Amino acid sequence: IILYSGPYYNLFKIPILSKIYDVLFTESIDRTMNKILTKSNLATKYLSSKGYHNVKTIGVGQDISRFNEEQEVQNKTSEIIKYMKKRRTLLTVGSIDDRKNFPYTLRIFRTLLGQDDNYQLLVIGDGDRRYVNRHLNKLPSKIKNKIKFVGKIKNQQLQFIYPYAHAFLLPSKKEIFGMVLLEAMYFKAPVISSYNGGSTTMIKKNENGFICNINIEDISHWVSLIVKLNDTYLHDKIVNNAHNTIDQSFTWDALVDSFLQ
């Protein structure tokens, strides 16, 4: 029996119930399982602290085959690529909300433009329009004019967009793993991420991506990394190493080996 575990979720949101569950079931589960595998290093650390033994991190797999089935660039995607070629483009993909830390992304972008205005921000995903406008209205028009929202696009079309990103930003407050990290790294977009399950499992700092804190005082660090990627040698090293990381260790074919070993 193999236990492939994500995080706990306390359905009743009463802290004592998790402790009761651990007392009643942890020992028997730990004894019964042949293997305990987790999605992230953070999950491994968490389960080990609760008394589980021989816990191993294997990550989450990328299904490459579904991207291989899509070879044609759609018209909307083509227009997005034309936009990205105009100047260095910061890219975000996913829901536009507080969990994804949308206001923090805007702070990073505003600070960056204060140093160099040859950047633009591309936002792929949906969010509550009132929420988005509330935060956009805090920005000067010259900054808002460099932000483009394209809504949702077909997931397989992202493979044509990622390579044109100067940097892919994921400053999420909460992220169990982050499938977009897998995609961005595989399709060679330089990743700058907050600390989360996926980033701390897949990213080796300064080798295949970057991890930053998301406090207000850390915005300058995000900006410095974005500027640092103007170095073509560093950019190419990061994206090539990132692609190889996913290709060799985080496809479902690669993860099968971890189940069988």
PDB file of C-alpha atoms in Angstrom:
ATOM      1  CA  ILE A   1       0.000   0.000   0.000  1.00  0.00           C
ATOM      2  CA  ILE A   2       1.314   3.425  -0.991  1.00  0.00           C
ATOM      3  CA  LEU A   3       0.017   6.596   0.676  1.00  0.00           C
ATOM      4  CA  TYR A   4       0.433   9.580  -1.675  1.00  0.00           C
ATOM      5  CA  SER A   5      -0.355  12.456   0.638  1.00  0.00           C
ATOM      6  CA  GLY A   6      -1.147  16.102   0.246  1.00  0.00           C
ATOM      7  CA  PRO A   7      -1.930  18.413   3.183  1.00  0.00           C
ATOM      8  CA  TYR A   8      -4.371  17.802   5.969  1.00  0.00           C
ATOM      9  CA  TYR A   9      -7.694  19.598   5.741  1.00  0.00           C
ATOM     10  CA  ASN A  10      -9.662  19.912   8.971  1.00  0.00           C
ATOM     11  CA  LEU A  11     -13.229  19.844   7.675  1.00  0.00           C
ATOM     12  CA  PHE A  12     -14.704  21.066  10.944  1.00  0.00           C
ATOM     13  CA  LYS A  13     -12.012  23.746  11.429  1.00  0.00           C
ATOM     14  CA  ILE A  14     -11.667  22.851  15.096  1.00  0.00           C
ATOM     15  CA  PRO A  15      -7.921  22.497  15.912  1.00  0.00           C
ATOM     16  CA  ILE A  16      -8.399  19.842  18.598  1.00  0.00           C
ATOM     17  CA  LEU A  17      -9.926  17.455  16.041  1.00  0.00           C
ATOM     18  CA  SER A  18      -6.621  17.244  14.144  1.00  0.00           C
ATOM     19  CA  LYS A  19      -4.856  16.266  17.367  1.00  0.00           C
ATOM     20  CA  ILE A  20      -7.491  13.632  18.128  1.00  0.00           C
ATOM     21  CA  TYR A  21      -7.140  12.268  14.591  1.00  0.00           C
ATOM     22  CA  ASP A  22      -3.348  12.053  14.984  1.00  0.00           C
ATOM     23  CA  VAL A  23      -3.625  10.193  18.284  1.00  0.00           C
ATOM     24  CA  LEU A  24      -6.184   7.716  16.923  1.00  0.00           C
ATOM     25  CA  PHE A  25      -4.820   7.039  13.440  1.00  0.00           C
ATOM     26  CA  THR A  26      -1.223   8.192  12.853  1.00  0.00           C
ATOM     27  CA  GLU A  27       0.464   5.137  14.358  1.00  0.00           C
ATOM     28  CA  SER A  28      -1.780   2.627  12.570  1.00  0.00           C
ATOM     29  CA  ILE A  29      -1.469   4.412   9.205  1.00  0.00           C
ATOM     30  CA  ASP A  30       2.289   4.677   9.587  1.00  0.00           C
ATOM     31  CA  ARG A  31       2.520   0.953  10.411  1.00  0.00           C
ATOM     32  CA  THR A  32       0.231  -0.137   7.571  1.00  0.00           C
ATOM     33  CA  MET A  33       1.713   1.827   4.668  1.00  0.00           C
ATOM     34  CA  ASN A  34       4.502   0.283   2.622  1.00  0.00           C
ATOM     35  CA  LYS A  35       5.438   3.762   1.422  1.00  0.00           C
ATOM     36  CA  ILE A  36       4.430   7.294   2.282  1.00  0.00           C
ATOM     37  CA  LEU A  37       5.036   9.742  -0.559  1.00  0.00           C
ATOM     38  CA  THR A  38       4.312  13.456  -0.576  1.00  0.00           C
ATOM     39  CA  LYS A  39       3.907  16.257  -3.083  1.00  0.00           C
ATOM     40  CA  SER A  40       6.377  18.639  -1.471  1.00  0.00           C
ATOM     41  CA  ASN A  41       9.261  18.979   0.980  1.00  0.00           C
ATOM     42  CA  LEU A  42       6.969  21.053   3.194  1.00  0.00           C
ATOM     43  CA  ALA A  43       4.459  18.182   3.326  1.00  0.00           C
ATOM     44  CA  THR A  44       7.239  15.719   4.169  1.00  0.00           C
ATOM     45  CA  LYS A  45       8.422  17.917   7.012  1.00  0.00           C
ATOM     46  CA  TYR A  46       4.850  18.298   8.262  1.00  0.00           C
ATOM     47  CA  LEU A  47       4.030  14.575   8.259  1.00  0.00           C
ATOM     48  CA  SER A  48       7.378  13.680   9.824  1.00  0.00           C
ATOM     49  CA  SER A  49       6.663  16.097  12.664  1.00  0.00           C
ATOM     50  CA  LYS A  50       3.416  14.205  13.331  1.00  0.00           C
ATOM     51  CA  GLY A  51       5.204  10.883  13.773  1.00  0.00           C
ATOM     52  CA  TYR A  52       5.219   9.338  10.299  1.00  0.00           C
ATOM     53  CA  HIS A  53       8.419   7.556   9.269  1.00  0.00           C
ATOM     54  CA  ASN A  54      10.237   7.032   5.984  1.00  0.00           C
ATOM     55  CA  VAL A  55       8.328   9.822   4.289  1.00  0.00           C
ATOM     56  CA  LYS A  56       9.672  10.683   0.827  1.00  0.00           C
ATOM     57  CA  THR A  57       9.026  13.715  -1.374  1.00  0.00           C
ATOM     58  CA  ILE A  58       8.331  12.940  -5.017  1.00  0.00           C
ATOM     59  CA  GLY A  59       6.489  16.078  -6.121  1.00  0.00           C
ATOM     60  CA  VAL A  60       3.725  16.362  -8.698  1.00  0.00           C
ATOM     61  CA  GLY A  61       3.930  15.294 -12.329  1.00  0.00           C
ATOM     62  CA  GLN A  62       3.457  17.349 -15.482  1.00  0.00           C
ATOM     63  CA  ASP A  63       1.375  15.688 -18.202  1.00  0.00           C
ATOM     64  CA  ILE A  64       3.473  16.607 -21.223  1.00  0.00           C
ATOM     65  CA  SER A  65       1.380  14.608 -23.680  1.00  0.00           C
ATOM     66  CA  ARG A  66      -1.578  17.011 -23.539  1.00  0.00           C
ATOM     67  CA  PHE A  67       0.642  19.849 -24.726  1.00  0.00           C
ATOM     68  CA  ASN A  68       2.130  17.739 -27.506  1.00  0.00           C
ATOM     69  CA  GLU A  69      -1.381  17.229 -28.883  1.00  0.00           C
ATOM     70  CA  GLU A  70      -1.751  20.974 -29.510  1.00  0.00           C
ATOM     71  CA  GLN A  71       0.511  22.280 -32.273  1.00  0.00           C
ATOM     72  CA  GLU A  72      -1.490  25.185 -33.727  1.00  0.00           C
ATOM     73  CA  VAL A  73      -1.171  28.711 -32.340  1.00  0.00           C
ATOM     74  CA  GLN A  74      -4.634  30.252 -32.019  1.00  0.00           C
ATOM     75  CA  ASN A  75      -5.326  33.831 -33.137  1.00  0.00           C
ATOM     76  CA  LYS A  76      -5.705  35.121 -29.580  1.00  0.00           C
ATOM     77  CA  THR A  77      -2.404  33.525 -28.616  1.00  0.00           C
ATOM     78  CA  SER A  78      -0.718  35.046 -31.650  1.00  0.00           C
ATOM     79  CA  GLU A  79      -1.904  38.515 -30.604  1.00  0.00           C
ATOM     80  CA  ILE A  80      -0.589  37.955 -27.085  1.00  0.00           C
ATOM     81  CA  ILE A  81       2.836  36.960 -28.435  1.00  0.00           C
ATOM     82  CA  LYS A  82       2.957  40.099 -30.595  1.00  0.00           C
ATOM     83  CA  TYR A  83       2.239  42.153 -27.481  1.00  0.00           C
ATOM     84  CA  MET A  84       4.977  40.374 -25.516  1.00  0.00           C
ATOM     85  CA  LYS A  85       7.549  41.122 -28.206  1.00  0.00           C
ATOM     86  CA  LYS A  86       7.092  44.884 -27.762  1.00  0.00           C
ATOM     87  CA  ARG A  87       9.116  45.050 -24.538  1.00  0.00           C
ATOM     88  CA  ARG A  88      10.222  42.881 -21.609  1.00  0.00           C
ATOM     89  CA  THR A  89       7.087  41.206 -20.254  1.00  0.00           C
ATOM     90  CA  LEU A  90       6.336  40.049 -16.720  1.00  0.00           C
ATOM     91  CA  LEU A  91       3.797  37.222 -16.763  1.00  0.00           C
ATOM     92  CA  THR A  92       1.284  35.969 -14.225  1.00  0.00           C
ATOM     93  CA  VAL A  93      -1.107  33.074 -14.803  1.00  0.00           C
ATOM     94  CA  GLY A  94      -4.005  32.089 -12.558  1.00  0.00           C
ATOM     95  CA  SER A  95      -6.869  33.558 -10.593  1.00  0.00           C
ATOM     96  CA  ILE A  96      -6.649  37.271  -9.775  1.00  0.00           C
ATOM     97  CA  ASP A  97      -7.227  37.427  -6.037  1.00  0.00           C
ATOM     98  CA  ASP A  98      -5.625  37.882  -2.637  1.00  0.00           C
ATOM     99  CA  ARG A  99      -4.444  34.269  -2.405  1.00  0.00           C
ATOM    100  CA  LYS A 100      -2.386  34.813  -5.561  1.00  0.00           C
ATOM    101  CA  ASN A 101      -1.297  38.145  -4.035  1.00  0.00           C
ATOM    102  CA  PHE A 102      -2.366  40.312  -6.959  1.00  0.00           C
ATOM    103  CA  PRO A 103      -1.773  43.600  -5.055  1.00  0.00           C
ATOM    104  CA  TYR A 104       1.804  42.490  -4.351  1.00  0.00           C
ATOM    105  CA  THR A 105       2.378  41.844  -8.069  1.00  0.00           C
ATOM    106  CA  LEU A 106       1.243  45.405  -8.771  1.00  0.00           C
ATOM    107  CA  ARG A 107       3.611  46.744  -6.108  1.00  0.00           C
ATOM    108  CA  ILE A 108       6.510  44.865  -7.702  1.00  0.00           C
ATOM    109  CA  PHE A 109       5.600  46.197 -11.130  1.00  0.00           C
ATOM    110  CA  ARG A 110       5.219  49.780  -9.936  1.00  0.00           C
ATOM    111  CA  THR A 111       8.586  49.691  -8.163  1.00  0.00           C
ATOM    112  CA  LEU A 112      10.241  48.170 -11.219  1.00  0.00           C
ATOM    113  CA  LEU A 113       8.916  50.887 -13.546  1.00  0.00           C
ATOM    114  CA  GLY A 114      10.335  53.465 -11.168  1.00  0.00           C
ATOM    115  CA  GLN A 115      13.767  52.160 -12.147  1.00  0.00           C
ATOM    116  CA  ASP A 116      13.190  51.209 -15.789  1.00  0.00           C
ATOM    117  CA  ASP A 117       9.991  51.799 -17.761  1.00  0.00           C
ATOM    118  CA  ASN A 118      10.849  49.309 -20.513  1.00  0.00           C
ATOM    119  CA  TYR A 119       8.663  46.586 -18.971  1.00  0.00           C
ATOM    120  CA  GLN A 120       5.024  45.551 -19.218  1.00  0.00           C
ATOM    121  CA  LEU A 121       2.802  43.200 -17.238  1.00  0.00           C
ATOM    122  CA  LEU A 122       0.650  40.493 -18.806  1.00  0.00           C
ATOM    123  CA  VAL A 123      -2.073  38.959 -16.624  1.00  0.00           C
ATOM    124  CA  ILE A 124      -3.683  35.694 -17.775  1.00  0.00           C
ATOM    125  CA  GLY A 125      -6.664  34.601 -15.698  1.00  0.00           C
ATOM    126  CA  ASP A 126      -9.932  35.879 -14.263  1.00  0.00           C
ATOM    127  CA  GLY A 127     -10.909  37.720 -11.124  1.00  0.00           C
ATOM    128  CA  ASP A 128     -13.704  39.795  -9.684  1.00  0.00           C
ATOM    129  CA  ARG A 129     -13.784  42.980 -11.752  1.00  0.00           C
ATOM    130  CA  ARG A 130     -14.514  45.209  -8.753  1.00  0.00           C
ATOM    131  CA  TYR A 131     -11.574  43.700  -6.869  1.00  0.00           C
ATOM    132  CA  VAL A 132      -9.246  44.219  -9.840  1.00  0.00           C
ATOM    133  CA  ASN A 133     -10.378  47.813 -10.438  1.00  0.00           C
ATOM    134  CA  ARG A 134     -10.061  48.685  -6.768  1.00  0.00           C
ATOM    135  CA  HIS A 135      -6.357  47.897  -6.877  1.00  0.00           C
ATOM    136  CA  LEU A 136      -5.723  49.243 -10.373  1.00  0.00           C
ATOM    137  CA  ASN A 137      -7.250  52.593  -9.446  1.00  0.00           C
ATOM    138  CA  LYS A 138      -4.432  53.094  -6.938  1.00  0.00           C
ATOM    139  CA  LEU A 139      -1.957  53.250  -9.840  1.00  0.00           C
ATOM    140  CA  PRO A 140      -1.103  56.200 -12.102  1.00  0.00           C
ATOM    141  CA  SER A 141      -2.417  55.938 -15.669  1.00  0.00           C
ATOM    142  CA  LYS A 142       1.087  55.539 -17.126  1.00  0.00           C
ATOM    143  CA  ILE A 143       1.486  52.319 -15.116  1.00  0.00           C
ATOM    144  CA  LYS A 144      -2.019  50.982 -15.784  1.00  0.00           C
ATOM    145  CA  ASN A 145      -1.412  51.472 -19.505  1.00  0.00           C
ATOM    146  CA  LYS A 146       1.418  48.931 -19.320  1.00  0.00           C
ATOM    147  CA  ILE A 147      -0.763  46.198 -17.815  1.00  0.00           C
ATOM    148  CA  LYS A 148      -2.691  43.915 -20.130  1.00  0.00           C
ATOM    149  CA  PHE A 149      -5.460  41.557 -18.997  1.00  0.00           C
ATOM    150  CA  VAL A 150      -6.385  38.792 -21.430  1.00  0.00           C
ATOM    151  CA  GLY A 151      -8.696  36.663 -19.281  1.00  0.00           C
ATOM    152  CA  LYS A 152      -8.559  32.899 -19.505  1.00  0.00           C
ATOM    153  CA  ILE A 153      -7.021  31.117 -22.451  1.00  0.00           C
ATOM    154  CA  LYS A 154      -6.887  27.438 -23.331  1.00  0.00           C
ATOM    155  CA  ASN A 155      -4.306  25.811 -21.079  1.00  0.00           C
ATOM    156  CA  GLN A 156      -2.445  24.070 -23.907  1.00  0.00           C
ATOM    157  CA  GLN A 157      -1.903  27.451 -25.602  1.00  0.00           C
ATOM    158  CA  LEU A 158       0.275  28.579 -22.707  1.00  0.00           C
ATOM    159  CA  GLN A 159       3.161  26.554 -24.113  1.00  0.00           C
ATOM    160  CA  PHE A 160       3.506  29.162 -26.885  1.00  0.00           C
ATOM    161  CA  ILE A 161       3.355  32.098 -24.455  1.00  0.00           C
ATOM    162  CA  TYR A 162       5.702  31.105 -21.623  1.00  0.00           C
ATOM    163  CA  PRO A 163       8.927  31.293 -23.692  1.00  0.00           C
ATOM    164  CA  TYR A 164       8.360  35.010 -24.385  1.00  0.00           C
ATOM    165  CA  ALA A 165       8.150  35.985 -20.702  1.00  0.00           C
ATOM    166  CA  HIS A 166      11.039  37.958 -19.286  1.00  0.00           C
ATOM    167  CA  ALA A 167       9.978  36.581 -15.898  1.00  0.00           C
ATOM    168  CA  PHE A 168       7.088  34.543 -14.535  1.00  0.00           C
ATOM    169  CA  LEU A 169       5.913  35.860 -11.162  1.00  0.00           C
ATOM    170  CA  LEU A 170       4.119  33.769  -8.524  1.00  0.00           C
ATOM    171  CA  PRO A 171       4.030  35.705  -5.232  1.00  0.00           C
ATOM    172  CA  SER A 172       1.195  33.568  -3.814  1.00  0.00           C
ATOM    173  CA  LYS A 173       0.358  33.693  -0.133  1.00  0.00           C
ATOM    174  CA  LYS A 174      -0.853  30.082  -0.256  1.00  0.00           C
ATOM    175  CA  GLU A 175       0.078  27.539  -2.904  1.00  0.00           C
ATOM    176  CA  ILE A 176      -0.073  23.785  -2.223  1.00  0.00           C
ATOM    177  CA  PHE A 177       2.196  23.062  -5.181  1.00  0.00           C
ATOM    178  CA  GLY A 178       1.468  25.270  -8.180  1.00  0.00           C
ATOM    179  CA  MET A 179       0.884  23.539 -11.505  1.00  0.00           C
ATOM    180  CA  VAL A 180       1.727  26.793 -13.274  1.00  0.00           C
ATOM    181  CA  LEU A 181       5.240  26.488 -11.830  1.00  0.00           C
ATOM    182  CA  LEU A 182       5.630  23.131 -13.558  1.00  0.00           C
ATOM    183  CA  GLU A 183       4.395  24.608 -16.811  1.00  0.00           C
ATOM    184  CA  ALA A 184       6.441  27.807 -16.667  1.00  0.00           C
ATOM    185  CA  MET A 185       9.645  25.956 -15.814  1.00  0.00           C
ATOM    186  CA  TYR A 186       9.111  23.301 -18.495  1.00  0.00           C
ATOM    187  CA  PHE A 187       8.360  25.871 -21.195  1.00  0.00           C
ATOM    188  CA  LYS A 188      11.331  28.056 -20.272  1.00  0.00           C
ATOM    189  CA  ALA A 189       9.908  31.083 -18.509  1.00  0.00           C
ATOM    190  CA  PRO A 190      12.273  32.273 -15.734  1.00  0.00           C
ATOM    191  CA  VAL A 191      10.403  31.741 -12.460  1.00  0.00           C
ATOM    192  CA  ILE A 192      10.418  33.986  -9.415  1.00  0.00           C
ATOM    193  CA  SER A 193       8.156  32.524  -6.729  1.00  0.00           C
ATOM    194  CA  SER A 194       7.185  32.907  -3.103  1.00  0.00           C
ATOM    195  CA  TYR A 195       7.939  30.090  -0.663  1.00  0.00           C
ATOM    196  CA  ASN A 196       5.403  27.309  -1.257  1.00  0.00           C
ATOM    197  CA  GLY A 197       5.165  23.561  -1.728  1.00  0.00           C
ATOM    198  CA  GLY A 198       6.154  23.568  -5.375  1.00  0.00           C
ATOM    199  CA  SER A 199       8.889  26.195  -5.325  1.00  0.00           C
ATOM    200  CA  THR A 200      10.739  24.723  -2.338  1.00  0.00           C
ATOM    201  CA  THR A 201      10.571  21.267  -3.914  1.00  0.00           C
ATOM    202  CA  MET A 202      11.612  22.095  -7.483  1.00  0.00           C
ATOM    203  CA  ILE A 203      13.632  25.311  -7.401  1.00  0.00           C
ATOM    204  CA  LYS A 204      17.329  25.448  -6.633  1.00  0.00           C
ATOM    205  CA  LYS A 205      17.967  29.123  -6.034  1.00  0.00           C
ATOM    206  CA  ASN A 206      20.029  30.848  -8.707  1.00  0.00           C
ATOM    207  CA  GLU A 207      20.214  27.613 -10.687  1.00  0.00           C
ATOM    208  CA  ASN A 208      16.738  27.016 -12.150  1.00  0.00           C
ATOM    209  CA  GLY A 209      14.688  29.823 -10.607  1.00  0.00           C
ATOM    210  CA  PHE A 210      14.370  32.130  -7.621  1.00  0.00           C
ATOM    211  CA  ILE A 211      12.408  32.099  -4.351  1.00  0.00           C
ATOM    212  CA  CYS A 212      11.592  35.269  -2.406  1.00  0.00           C
ATOM    213  CA  ASN A 213       9.721  36.306   0.706  1.00  0.00           C
ATOM    214  CA  ILE A 214       6.582  38.398   0.226  1.00  0.00           C
ATOM    215  CA  ASN A 215       6.898  41.062   2.876  1.00  0.00           C
ATOM    216  CA  ILE A 216       6.720  44.711   1.828  1.00  0.00           C
ATOM    217  CA  GLU A 217      10.462  45.120   2.408  1.00  0.00           C
ATOM    218  CA  ASP A 218      11.146  42.227   0.017  1.00  0.00           C
ATOM    219  CA  ILE A 219       9.714  43.985  -3.050  1.00  0.00           C
ATOM    220  CA  SER A 220      13.140  45.395  -3.872  1.00  0.00           C
ATOM    221  CA  HIS A 221      14.497  41.831  -3.949  1.00  0.00           C
ATOM    222  CA  TRP A 222      11.872  40.797  -6.506  1.00  0.00           C
ATOM    223  CA  VAL A 223      12.721  43.852  -8.603  1.00  0.00           C
ATOM    224  CA  SER A 224      16.465  43.186  -8.443  1.00  0.00           C
ATOM    225  CA  LEU A 225      15.943  39.616  -9.675  1.00  0.00           C
ATOM    226  CA  ILE A 226      13.775  40.804 -12.568  1.00  0.00           C
ATOM    227  CA  VAL A 227      16.502  43.241 -13.596  1.00  0.00           C
ATOM    228  CA  LYS A 228      19.149  40.558 -13.103  1.00  0.00           C
ATOM    229  CA  LEU A 229      17.440  38.469 -15.788  1.00  0.00           C
ATOM    230  CA  ASN A 230      18.480  41.075 -18.375  1.00  0.00           C
ATOM    231  CA  ASP A 231      21.746  39.134 -18.356  1.00  0.00           C
ATOM    232  CA  THR A 232      21.293  36.778 -21.320  1.00  0.00           C
ATOM    233  CA  TYR A 233      23.713  34.188 -19.927  1.00  0.00           C
ATOM    234  CA  LEU A 234      21.876  34.005 -16.605  1.00  0.00           C
ATOM    235  CA  HIS A 235      18.472  33.934 -18.309  1.00  0.00           C
ATOM    236  CA  ASP A 236      19.456  31.046 -20.574  1.00  0.00           C
ATOM    237  CA  LYS A 237      21.047  29.104 -17.718  1.00  0.00           C
ATOM    238  CA  ILE A 238      17.944  29.462 -15.555  1.00  0.00           C
ATOM    239  CA  VAL A 239      15.415  28.432 -18.217  1.00  0.00           C
ATOM    240  CA  ASN A 240      17.453  25.508 -19.544  1.00  0.00           C
ATOM    241  CA  ASN A 241      18.081  24.137 -16.054  1.00  0.00           C
ATOM    242  CA  ALA A 242      14.397  24.614 -15.184  1.00  0.00           C
ATOM    243  CA  HIS A 243      13.263  22.711 -18.276  1.00  0.00           C
ATOM    244  CA  ASN A 244      15.635  19.862 -17.495  1.00  0.00           C
ATOM    245  CA  THR A 245      14.458  19.743 -13.866  1.00  0.00           C
ATOM    246  CA  ILE A 246      10.843  19.166 -14.911  1.00  0.00           C
ATOM    247  CA  ASP A 247      11.703  16.886 -17.823  1.00  0.00           C
ATOM    248  CA  GLN A 248      13.899  14.611 -15.728  1.00  0.00           C
ATOM    249  CA  SER A 249      12.132  14.610 -12.358  1.00  0.00           C
ATOM    250  CA  PHE A 250       8.598  16.022 -12.502  1.00  0.00           C
ATOM    251  CA  THR A 251       6.724  14.327 -15.329  1.00  0.00           C
ATOM    252  CA  TRP A 252       4.318  11.526 -14.434  1.00  0.00           C
ATOM    253  CA  ASP A 253       6.608   9.074 -16.205  1.00  0.00           C
ATOM    254  CA  ALA A 254       9.460  10.159 -13.932  1.00  0.00           C
ATOM    255  CA  LEU A 255       7.286   9.929 -10.823  1.00  0.00           C
ATOM    256  CA  VAL A 256       6.242   6.350 -11.639  1.00  0.00           C
ATOM    257  CA  ASP A 257       9.804   5.292 -10.828  1.00  0.00           C
ATOM    258  CA  SER A 258       9.411   6.711  -7.320  1.00  0.00           C
ATOM    259  CA  PHE A 259       6.282   4.618  -6.795  1.00  0.00           C
ATOM    260  CA  LEU A 260       8.034   1.439  -7.965  1.00  0.00           C
ATOM    261  CA  GLN A 261      11.369   1.830  -6.209  1.00  0.00           C
TER     262      GLN A 261
END
